mmCIF file of C-alpha atoms and ligand atoms in Angstrom:
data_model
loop_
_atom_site.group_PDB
_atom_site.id
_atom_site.type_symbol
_atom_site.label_atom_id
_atom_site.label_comp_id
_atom_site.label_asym_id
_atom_site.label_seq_id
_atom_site.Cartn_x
_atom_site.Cartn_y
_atom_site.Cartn_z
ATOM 1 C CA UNK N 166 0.000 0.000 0.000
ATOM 2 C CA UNK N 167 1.481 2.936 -0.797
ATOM 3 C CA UNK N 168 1.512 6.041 1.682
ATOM 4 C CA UNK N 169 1.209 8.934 -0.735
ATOM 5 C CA UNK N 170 -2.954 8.431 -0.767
ATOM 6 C CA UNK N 171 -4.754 10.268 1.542
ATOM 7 C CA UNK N 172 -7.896 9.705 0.643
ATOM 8 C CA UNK N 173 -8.388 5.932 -0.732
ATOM 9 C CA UNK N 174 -6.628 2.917 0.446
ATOM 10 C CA UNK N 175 -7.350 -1.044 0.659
ATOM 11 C CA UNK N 176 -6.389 -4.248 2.818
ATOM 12 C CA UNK N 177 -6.767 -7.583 1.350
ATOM 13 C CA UNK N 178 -7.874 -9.978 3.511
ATOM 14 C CA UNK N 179 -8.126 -14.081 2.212
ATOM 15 C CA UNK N 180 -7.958 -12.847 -1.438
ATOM 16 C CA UNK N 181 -10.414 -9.994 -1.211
ATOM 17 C CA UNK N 182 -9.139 -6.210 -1.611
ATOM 18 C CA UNK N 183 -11.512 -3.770 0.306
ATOM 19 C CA UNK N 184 -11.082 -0.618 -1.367
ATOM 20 C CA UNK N 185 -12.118 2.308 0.932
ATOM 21 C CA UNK N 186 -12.978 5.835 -0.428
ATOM 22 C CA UNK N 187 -12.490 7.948 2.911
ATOM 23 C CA UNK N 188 -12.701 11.440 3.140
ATOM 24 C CA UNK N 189 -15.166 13.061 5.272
ATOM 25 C CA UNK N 190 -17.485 14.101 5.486
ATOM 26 C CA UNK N 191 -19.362 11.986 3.096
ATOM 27 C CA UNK N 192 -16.397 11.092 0.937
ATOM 28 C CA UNK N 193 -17.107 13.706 -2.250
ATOM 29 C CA UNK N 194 -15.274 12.861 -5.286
ATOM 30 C CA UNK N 195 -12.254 15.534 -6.704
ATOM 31 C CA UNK N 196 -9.488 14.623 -9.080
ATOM 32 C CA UNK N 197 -6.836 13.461 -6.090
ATOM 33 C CA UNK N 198 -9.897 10.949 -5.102
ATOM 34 C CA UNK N 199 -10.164 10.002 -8.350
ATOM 35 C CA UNK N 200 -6.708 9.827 -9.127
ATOM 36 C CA UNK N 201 -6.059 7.273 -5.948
ATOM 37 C CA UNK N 202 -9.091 5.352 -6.739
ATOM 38 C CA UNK N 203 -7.643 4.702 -10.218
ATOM 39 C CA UNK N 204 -3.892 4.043 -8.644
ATOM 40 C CA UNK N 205 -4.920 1.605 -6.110
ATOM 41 C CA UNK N 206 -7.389 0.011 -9.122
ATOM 42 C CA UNK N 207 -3.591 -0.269 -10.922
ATOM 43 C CA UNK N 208 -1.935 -1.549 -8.156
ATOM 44 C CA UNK N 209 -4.508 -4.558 -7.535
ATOM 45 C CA UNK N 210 -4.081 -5.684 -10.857
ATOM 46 C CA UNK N 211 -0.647 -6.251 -10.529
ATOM 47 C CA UNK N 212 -1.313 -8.651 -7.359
ATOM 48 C CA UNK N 213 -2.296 -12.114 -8.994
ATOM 49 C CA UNK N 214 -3.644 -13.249 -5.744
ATOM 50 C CA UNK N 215 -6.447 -10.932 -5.540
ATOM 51 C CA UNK N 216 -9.616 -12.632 -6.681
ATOM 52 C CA UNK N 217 -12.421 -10.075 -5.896
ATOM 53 C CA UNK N 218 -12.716 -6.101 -5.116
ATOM 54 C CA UNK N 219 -15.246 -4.582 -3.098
ATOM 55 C CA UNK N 220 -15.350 -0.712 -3.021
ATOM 56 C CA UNK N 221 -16.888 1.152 0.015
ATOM 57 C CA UNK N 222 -16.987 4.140 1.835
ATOM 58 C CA UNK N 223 -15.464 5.424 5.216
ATOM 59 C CA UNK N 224 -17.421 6.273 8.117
ATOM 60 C CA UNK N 225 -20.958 6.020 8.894
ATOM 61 C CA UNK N 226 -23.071 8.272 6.678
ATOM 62 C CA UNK N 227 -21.841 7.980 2.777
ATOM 63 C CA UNK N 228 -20.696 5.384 0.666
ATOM 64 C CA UNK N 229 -19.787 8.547 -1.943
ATOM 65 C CA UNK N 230 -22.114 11.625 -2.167
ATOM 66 C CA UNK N 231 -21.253 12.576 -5.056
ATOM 67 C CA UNK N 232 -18.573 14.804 -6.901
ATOM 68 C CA UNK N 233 -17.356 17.627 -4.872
ATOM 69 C CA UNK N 234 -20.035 21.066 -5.466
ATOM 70 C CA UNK N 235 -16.801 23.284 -4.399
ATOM 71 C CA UNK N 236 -14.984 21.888 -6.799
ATOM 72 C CA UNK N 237 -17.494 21.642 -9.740
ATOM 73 C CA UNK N 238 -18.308 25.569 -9.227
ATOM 74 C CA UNK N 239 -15.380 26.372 -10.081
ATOM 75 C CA UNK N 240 -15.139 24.949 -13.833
ATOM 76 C CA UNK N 241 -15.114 26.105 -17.357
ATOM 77 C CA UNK N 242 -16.863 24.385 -19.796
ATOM 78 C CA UNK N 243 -13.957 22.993 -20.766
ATOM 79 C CA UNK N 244 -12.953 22.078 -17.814
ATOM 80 C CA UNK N 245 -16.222 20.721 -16.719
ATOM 81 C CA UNK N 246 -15.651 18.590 -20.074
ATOM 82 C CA UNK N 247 -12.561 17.366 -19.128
ATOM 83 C CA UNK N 248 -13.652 16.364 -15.427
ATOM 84 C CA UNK N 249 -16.539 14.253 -16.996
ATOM 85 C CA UNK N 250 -14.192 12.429 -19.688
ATOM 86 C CA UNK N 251 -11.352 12.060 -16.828
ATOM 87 C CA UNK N 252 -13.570 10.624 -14.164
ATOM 88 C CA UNK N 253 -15.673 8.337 -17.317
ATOM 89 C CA UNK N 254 -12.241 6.848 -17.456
ATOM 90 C CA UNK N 255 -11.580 6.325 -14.046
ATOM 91 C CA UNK N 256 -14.909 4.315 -14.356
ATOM 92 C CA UNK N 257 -14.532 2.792 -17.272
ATOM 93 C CA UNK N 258 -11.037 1.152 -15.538
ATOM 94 C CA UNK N 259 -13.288 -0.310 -12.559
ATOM 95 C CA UNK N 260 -15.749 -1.304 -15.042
ATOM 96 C CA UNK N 261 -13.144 -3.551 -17.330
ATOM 97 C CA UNK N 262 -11.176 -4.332 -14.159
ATOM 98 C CA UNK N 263 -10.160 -8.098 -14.719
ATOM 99 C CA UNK N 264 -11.800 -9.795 -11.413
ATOM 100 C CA UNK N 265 -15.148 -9.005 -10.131
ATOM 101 C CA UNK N 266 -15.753 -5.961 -8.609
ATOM 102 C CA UNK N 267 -18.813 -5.304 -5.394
ATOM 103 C CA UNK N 268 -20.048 -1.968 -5.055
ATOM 104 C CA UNK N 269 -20.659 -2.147 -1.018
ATOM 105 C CA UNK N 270 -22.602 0.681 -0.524
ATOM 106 C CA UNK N 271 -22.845 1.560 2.709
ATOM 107 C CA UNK N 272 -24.542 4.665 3.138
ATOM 108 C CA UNK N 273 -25.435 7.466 0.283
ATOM 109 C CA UNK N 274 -24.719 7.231 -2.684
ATOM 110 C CA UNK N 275 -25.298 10.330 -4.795
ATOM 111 C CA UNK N 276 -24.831 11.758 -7.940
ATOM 112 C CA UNK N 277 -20.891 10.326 -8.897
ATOM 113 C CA UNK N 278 -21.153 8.335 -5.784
ATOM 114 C CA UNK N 279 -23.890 6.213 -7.623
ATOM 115 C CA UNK N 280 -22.034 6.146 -10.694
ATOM 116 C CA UNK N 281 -18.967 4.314 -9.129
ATOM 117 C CA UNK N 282 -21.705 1.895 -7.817
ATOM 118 C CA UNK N 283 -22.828 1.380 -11.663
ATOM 119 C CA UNK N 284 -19.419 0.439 -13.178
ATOM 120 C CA UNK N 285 -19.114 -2.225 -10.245
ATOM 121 C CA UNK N 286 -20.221 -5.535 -11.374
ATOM 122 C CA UNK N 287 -22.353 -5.850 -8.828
ATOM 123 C CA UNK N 288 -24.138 -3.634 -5.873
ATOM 124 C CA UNK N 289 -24.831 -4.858 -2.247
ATOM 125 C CA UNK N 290 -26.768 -2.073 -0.144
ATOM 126 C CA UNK N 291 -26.828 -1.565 3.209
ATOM 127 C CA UNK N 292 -30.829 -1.590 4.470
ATOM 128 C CA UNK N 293 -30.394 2.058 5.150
ATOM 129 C CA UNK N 294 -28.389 3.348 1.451
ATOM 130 C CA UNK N 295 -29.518 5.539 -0.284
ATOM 131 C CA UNK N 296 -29.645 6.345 -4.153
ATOM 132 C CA UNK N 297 -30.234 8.852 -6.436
ATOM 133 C CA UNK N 298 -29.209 11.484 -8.611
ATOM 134 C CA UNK N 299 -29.367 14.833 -7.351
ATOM 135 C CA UNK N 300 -27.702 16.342 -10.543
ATOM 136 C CA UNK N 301 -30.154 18.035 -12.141
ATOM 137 C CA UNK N 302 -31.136 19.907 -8.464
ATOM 138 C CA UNK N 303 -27.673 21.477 -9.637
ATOM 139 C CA UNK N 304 -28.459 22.335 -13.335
ATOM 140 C CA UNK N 305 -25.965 19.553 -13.892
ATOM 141 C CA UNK N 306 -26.525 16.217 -15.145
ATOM 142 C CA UNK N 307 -24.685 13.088 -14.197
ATOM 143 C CA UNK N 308 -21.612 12.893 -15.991
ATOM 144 C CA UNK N 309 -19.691 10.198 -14.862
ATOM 145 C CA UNK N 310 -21.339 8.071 -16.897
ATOM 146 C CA UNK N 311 -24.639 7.803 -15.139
ATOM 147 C CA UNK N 312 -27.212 8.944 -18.165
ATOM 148 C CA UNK N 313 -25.551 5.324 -20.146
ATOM 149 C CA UNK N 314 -24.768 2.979 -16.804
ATOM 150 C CA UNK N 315 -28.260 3.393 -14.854
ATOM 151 C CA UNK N 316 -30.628 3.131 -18.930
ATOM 152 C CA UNK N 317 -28.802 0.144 -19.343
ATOM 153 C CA UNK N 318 -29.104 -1.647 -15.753
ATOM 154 C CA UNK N 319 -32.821 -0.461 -14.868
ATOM 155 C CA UNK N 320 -34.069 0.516 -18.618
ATOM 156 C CA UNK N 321 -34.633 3.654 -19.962
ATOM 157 C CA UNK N 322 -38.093 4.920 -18.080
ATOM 158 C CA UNK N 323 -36.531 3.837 -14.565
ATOM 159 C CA UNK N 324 -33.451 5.874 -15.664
ATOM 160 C CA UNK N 325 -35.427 8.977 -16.863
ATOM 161 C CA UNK N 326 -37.436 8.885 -13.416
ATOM 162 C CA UNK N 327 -34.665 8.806 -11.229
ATOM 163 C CA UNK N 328 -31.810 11.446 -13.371
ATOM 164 C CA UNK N 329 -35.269 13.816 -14.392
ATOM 165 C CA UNK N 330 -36.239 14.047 -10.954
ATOM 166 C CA UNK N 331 -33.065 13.816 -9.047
ATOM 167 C CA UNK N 332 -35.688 11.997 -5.861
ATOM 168 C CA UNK N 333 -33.419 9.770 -4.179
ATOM 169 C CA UNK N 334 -34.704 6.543 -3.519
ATOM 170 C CA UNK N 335 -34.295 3.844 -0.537
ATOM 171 C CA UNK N 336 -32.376 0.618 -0.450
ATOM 172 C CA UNK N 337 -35.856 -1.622 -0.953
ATOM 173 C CA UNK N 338 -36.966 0.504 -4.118
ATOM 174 C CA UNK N 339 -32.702 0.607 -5.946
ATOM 175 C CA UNK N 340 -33.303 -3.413 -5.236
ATOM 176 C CA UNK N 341 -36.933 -3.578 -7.038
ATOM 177 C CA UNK N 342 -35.823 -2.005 -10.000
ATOM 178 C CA UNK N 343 -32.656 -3.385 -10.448
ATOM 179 C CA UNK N 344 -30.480 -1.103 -9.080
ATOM 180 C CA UNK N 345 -28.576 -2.945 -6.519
ATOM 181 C CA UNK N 346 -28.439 -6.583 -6.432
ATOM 182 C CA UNK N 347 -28.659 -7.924 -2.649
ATOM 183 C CA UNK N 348 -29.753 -6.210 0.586
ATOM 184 C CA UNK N 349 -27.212 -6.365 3.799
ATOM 185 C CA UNK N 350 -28.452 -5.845 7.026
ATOM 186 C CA UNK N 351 -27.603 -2.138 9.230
ATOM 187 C CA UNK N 352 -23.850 -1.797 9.371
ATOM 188 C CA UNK N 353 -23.348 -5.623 7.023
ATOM 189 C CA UNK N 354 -22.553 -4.381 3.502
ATOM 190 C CA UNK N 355 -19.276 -5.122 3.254
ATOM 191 C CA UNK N 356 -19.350 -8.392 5.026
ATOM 192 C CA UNK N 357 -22.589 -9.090 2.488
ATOM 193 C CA UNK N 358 -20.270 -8.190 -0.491
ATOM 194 C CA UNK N 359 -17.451 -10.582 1.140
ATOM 195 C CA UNK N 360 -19.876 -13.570 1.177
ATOM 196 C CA UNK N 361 -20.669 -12.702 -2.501
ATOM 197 C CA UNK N 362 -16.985 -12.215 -3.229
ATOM 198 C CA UNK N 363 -15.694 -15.688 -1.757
ATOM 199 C CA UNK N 364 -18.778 -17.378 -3.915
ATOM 200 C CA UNK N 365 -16.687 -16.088 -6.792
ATOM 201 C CA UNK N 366 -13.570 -17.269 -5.695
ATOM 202 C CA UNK N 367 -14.573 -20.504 -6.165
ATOM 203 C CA UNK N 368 -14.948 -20.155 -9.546
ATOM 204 C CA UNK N 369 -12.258 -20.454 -12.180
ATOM 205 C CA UNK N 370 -10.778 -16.736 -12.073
ATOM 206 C CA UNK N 371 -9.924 -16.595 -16.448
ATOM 207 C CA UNK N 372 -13.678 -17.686 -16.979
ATOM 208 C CA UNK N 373 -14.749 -15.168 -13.987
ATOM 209 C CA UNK N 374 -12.759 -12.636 -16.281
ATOM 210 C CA UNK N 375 -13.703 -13.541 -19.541
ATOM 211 C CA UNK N 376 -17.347 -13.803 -18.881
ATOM 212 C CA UNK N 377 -17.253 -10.518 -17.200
ATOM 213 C CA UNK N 378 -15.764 -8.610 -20.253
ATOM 214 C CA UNK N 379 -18.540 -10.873 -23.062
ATOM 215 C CA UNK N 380 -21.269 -9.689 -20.841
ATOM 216 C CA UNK N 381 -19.761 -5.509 -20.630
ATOM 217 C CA UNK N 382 -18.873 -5.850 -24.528
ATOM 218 C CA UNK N 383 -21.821 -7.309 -25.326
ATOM 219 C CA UNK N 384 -24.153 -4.727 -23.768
ATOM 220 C CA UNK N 385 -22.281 -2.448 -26.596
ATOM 221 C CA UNK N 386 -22.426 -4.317 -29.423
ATOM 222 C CA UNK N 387 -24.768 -5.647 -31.670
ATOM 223 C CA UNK N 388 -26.682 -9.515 -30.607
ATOM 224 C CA UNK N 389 -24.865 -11.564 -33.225
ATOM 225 C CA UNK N 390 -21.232 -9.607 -32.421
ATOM 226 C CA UNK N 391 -21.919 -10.092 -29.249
ATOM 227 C CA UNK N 392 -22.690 -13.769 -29.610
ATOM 228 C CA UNK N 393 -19.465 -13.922 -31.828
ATOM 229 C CA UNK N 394 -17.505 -11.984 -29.061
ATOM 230 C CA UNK N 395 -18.668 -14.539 -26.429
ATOM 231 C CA UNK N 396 -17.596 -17.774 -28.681
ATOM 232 C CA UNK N 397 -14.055 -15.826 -28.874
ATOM 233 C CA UNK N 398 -13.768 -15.214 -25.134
ATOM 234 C CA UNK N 399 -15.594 -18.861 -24.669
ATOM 235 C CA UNK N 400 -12.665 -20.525 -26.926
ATOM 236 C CA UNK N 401 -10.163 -18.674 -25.439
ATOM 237 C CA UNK N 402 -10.915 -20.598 -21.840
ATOM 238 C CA UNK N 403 -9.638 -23.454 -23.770
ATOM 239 C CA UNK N 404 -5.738 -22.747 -23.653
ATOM 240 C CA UNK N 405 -5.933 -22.579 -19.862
ATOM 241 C CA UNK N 406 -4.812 -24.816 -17.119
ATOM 242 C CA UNK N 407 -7.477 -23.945 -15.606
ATOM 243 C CA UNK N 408 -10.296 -24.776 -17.716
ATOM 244 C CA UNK N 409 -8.550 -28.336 -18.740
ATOM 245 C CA UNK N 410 -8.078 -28.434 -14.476
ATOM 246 C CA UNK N 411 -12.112 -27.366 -13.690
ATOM 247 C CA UNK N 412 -13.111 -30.209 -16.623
ATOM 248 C CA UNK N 413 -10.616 -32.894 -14.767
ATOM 249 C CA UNK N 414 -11.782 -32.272 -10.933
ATOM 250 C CA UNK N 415 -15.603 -32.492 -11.980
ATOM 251 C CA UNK N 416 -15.080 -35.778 -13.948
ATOM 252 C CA UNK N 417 -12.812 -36.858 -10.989
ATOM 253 C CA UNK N 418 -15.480 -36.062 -8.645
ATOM 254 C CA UNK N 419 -12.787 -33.412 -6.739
ATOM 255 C CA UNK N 420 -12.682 -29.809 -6.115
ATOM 256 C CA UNK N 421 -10.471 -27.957 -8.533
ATOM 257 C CA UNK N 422 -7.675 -26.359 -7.999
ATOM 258 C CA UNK N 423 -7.271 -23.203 -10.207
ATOM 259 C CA UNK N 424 -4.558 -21.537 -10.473
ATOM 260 C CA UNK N 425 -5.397 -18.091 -12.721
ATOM 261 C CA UNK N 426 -3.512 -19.437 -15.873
HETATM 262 C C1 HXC K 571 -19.086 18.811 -1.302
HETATM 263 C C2 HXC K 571 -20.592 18.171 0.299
HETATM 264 C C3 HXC K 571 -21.262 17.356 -0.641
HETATM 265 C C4 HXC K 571 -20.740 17.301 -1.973
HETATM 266 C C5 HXC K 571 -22.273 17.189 1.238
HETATM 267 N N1 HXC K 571 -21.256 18.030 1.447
HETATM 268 N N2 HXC K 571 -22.296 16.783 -0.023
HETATM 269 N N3 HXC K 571 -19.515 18.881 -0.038
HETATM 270 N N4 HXC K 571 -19.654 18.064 -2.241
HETATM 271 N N5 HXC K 571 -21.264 16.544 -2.929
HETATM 272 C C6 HXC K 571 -20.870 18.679 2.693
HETATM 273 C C7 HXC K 571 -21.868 19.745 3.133
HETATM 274 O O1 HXC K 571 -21.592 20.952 2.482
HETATM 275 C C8 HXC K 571 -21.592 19.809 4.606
HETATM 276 O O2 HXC K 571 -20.398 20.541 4.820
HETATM 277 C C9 HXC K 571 -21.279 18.351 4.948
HETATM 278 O O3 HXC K 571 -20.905 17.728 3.738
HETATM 279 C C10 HXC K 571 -22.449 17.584 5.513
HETATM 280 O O4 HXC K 571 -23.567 17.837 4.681
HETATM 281 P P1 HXC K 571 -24.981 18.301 5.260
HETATM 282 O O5 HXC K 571 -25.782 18.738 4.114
HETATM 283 O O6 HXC K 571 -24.801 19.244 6.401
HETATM 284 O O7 HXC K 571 -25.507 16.916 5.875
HETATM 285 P P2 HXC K 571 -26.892 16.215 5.655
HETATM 286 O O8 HXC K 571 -28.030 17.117 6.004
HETATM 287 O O9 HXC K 571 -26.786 14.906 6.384
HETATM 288 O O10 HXC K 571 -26.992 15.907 4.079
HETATM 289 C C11 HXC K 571 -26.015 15.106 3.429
HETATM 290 C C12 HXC K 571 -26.274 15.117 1.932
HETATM 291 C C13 HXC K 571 -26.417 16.568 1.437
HETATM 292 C C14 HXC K 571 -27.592 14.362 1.642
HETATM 293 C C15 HXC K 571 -25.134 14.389 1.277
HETATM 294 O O11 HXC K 571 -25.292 17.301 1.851
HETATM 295 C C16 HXC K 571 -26.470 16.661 -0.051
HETATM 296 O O12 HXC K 571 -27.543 16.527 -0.645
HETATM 297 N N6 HXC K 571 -25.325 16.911 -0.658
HETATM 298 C C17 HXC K 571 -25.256 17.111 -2.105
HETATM 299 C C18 HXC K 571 -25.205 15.793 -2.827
HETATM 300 C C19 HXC K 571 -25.144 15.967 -4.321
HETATM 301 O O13 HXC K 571 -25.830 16.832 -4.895
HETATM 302 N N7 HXC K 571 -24.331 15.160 -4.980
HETATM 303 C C20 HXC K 571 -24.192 15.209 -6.437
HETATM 304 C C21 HXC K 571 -23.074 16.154 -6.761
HETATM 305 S S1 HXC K 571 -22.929 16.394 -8.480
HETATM 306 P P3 HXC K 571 -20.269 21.601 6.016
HETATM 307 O O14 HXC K 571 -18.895 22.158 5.814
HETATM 308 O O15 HXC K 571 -21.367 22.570 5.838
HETATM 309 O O16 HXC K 571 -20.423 20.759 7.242
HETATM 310 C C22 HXC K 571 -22.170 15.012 -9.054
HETATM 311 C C23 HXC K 571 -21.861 15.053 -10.546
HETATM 312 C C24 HXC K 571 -20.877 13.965 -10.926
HETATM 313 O O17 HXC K 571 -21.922 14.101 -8.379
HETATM 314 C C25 HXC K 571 -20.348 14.220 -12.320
HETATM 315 C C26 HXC K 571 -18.886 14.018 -12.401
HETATM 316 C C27 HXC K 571 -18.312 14.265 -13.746
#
């Protein structure tokens, strides 16, 4: 870990990296936030024995609520262009992140705060999170690649609701439409997202991987490239140890043993 962040570190604990976005008091995004989320995003992927990522966020009240106003009031257009396209990529790289990554969101999540949760694979909510996206309260619109994430996870009518309104919804209502995935009880999310996290771990981590990236490039490409992009990514599994090791153990009636090559 490295001790030039001040704002986002992780531990790894049994082949899980909790990722913690800390800076009170509700853990608003700026570029040095960004910045370390998207260094300590570079550093996991150098460790081979991390299997699963689960981002959260510090203290009590927020996971992340949102950009930082300060900061946004202060921006030219092109300026305010080149925070959206710099903090899209910061997404985009937890998005296409090669293991599986939990949103465990532990508290708000507004505005770019909800956006981080949407390029996480998946979303466990504390009982008492909430979502929404308060943008538009500030003649803004979500930017971080919130109009494209939330059409394409809840459809385009939920997505309108929610970004036209800017209402924030509870934890029961993001898990009825789609938003978040599982429920944690007061306080659980990131144990919730662990539990979910070792599931994966079992699996084979190259078909974890691969089937992550034919499901993200699919949702951007047309139904038959996307059915030819899976056969790639499905053939592909085939010059593994791995996938020759998963085959073996089931007909040998034995767990595998993968070994992320
Ligand atoms: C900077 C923020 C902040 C934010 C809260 N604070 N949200 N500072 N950026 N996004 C600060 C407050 O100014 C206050 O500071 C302190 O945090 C606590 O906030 P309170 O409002 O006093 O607390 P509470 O009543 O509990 O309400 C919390 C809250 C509310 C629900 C989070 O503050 C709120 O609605 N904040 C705005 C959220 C928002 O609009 N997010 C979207 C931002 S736009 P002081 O110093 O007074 O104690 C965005 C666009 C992304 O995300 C696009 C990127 C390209």
């Amino acid at each position: 870990m490295s001790d030039a962040r001040q704002f986002v570190d992780f531990r790894i604990d049994d082949r899980v990296a909790v990722v913690k976005v800390d800076r009170p008091p509700v853990n608003a995004l700026n570029r040095q936030v960004e910045d370390e989320i998207e260094g300590v995003f570079k550093e996991l992927g150098t460790l081979n024995e991390i299997g699963a990522v689960i981002v959260t966020g510090g203290g009590a009240k927020a996971f992340i609520a949102g950009a930082d106003i300060k900061m946004i009031s202060e921006k030219s257009p092109k300026e305010a262009f080149e925070m959206s396209a710099a903090t899209q990529r910061v997404l985009s790289k937890i998005e296409k992140f090669d293991r599986v990554v939990i949103a465990a969101v532990n508290g708000l999540a507004l505005g770019g705060g909800c956006e981080v949760a949407l390029a996480c694979d998946i979303r466990v909510a504390d009982e008492s999170a909430i979502f929404g996206f308060p943008e538009v309260s500030l003649g803004l619109l979500p930017g971080a690649g919130g109009t494209q994430r939330l059409a394409r996870l809840v459809g385009i009518g939920k997505a309108k609701e929610l970004i036209l309104t800017g209402d924030p919804i509870i934890a029961d209502e993001a898990k009825r439409i789609g938003l978040v995935e599982r429920i944690a009880p007061k306080g659980e999310a990131v144990a919730e997202a662990t539990s979910l996290a070792k599931r994966v771990l079992l699996r084979g981590p190259i078909a974890v991987s691969n089937a992550k990236k034919a499901i993200n490039e699919g949702t951007d490409m047309t139904f038959e490239d996307g059915l030819r992009r899976e056969t790639e990514l499905f053939a592909a599994l085939f010059e593994t140890h791995d996938m020759k090791e998963g085959v073996r153990a089931f007909l040998e009636k034995r767990k595998p043993d993968f070994v992320r090559r």
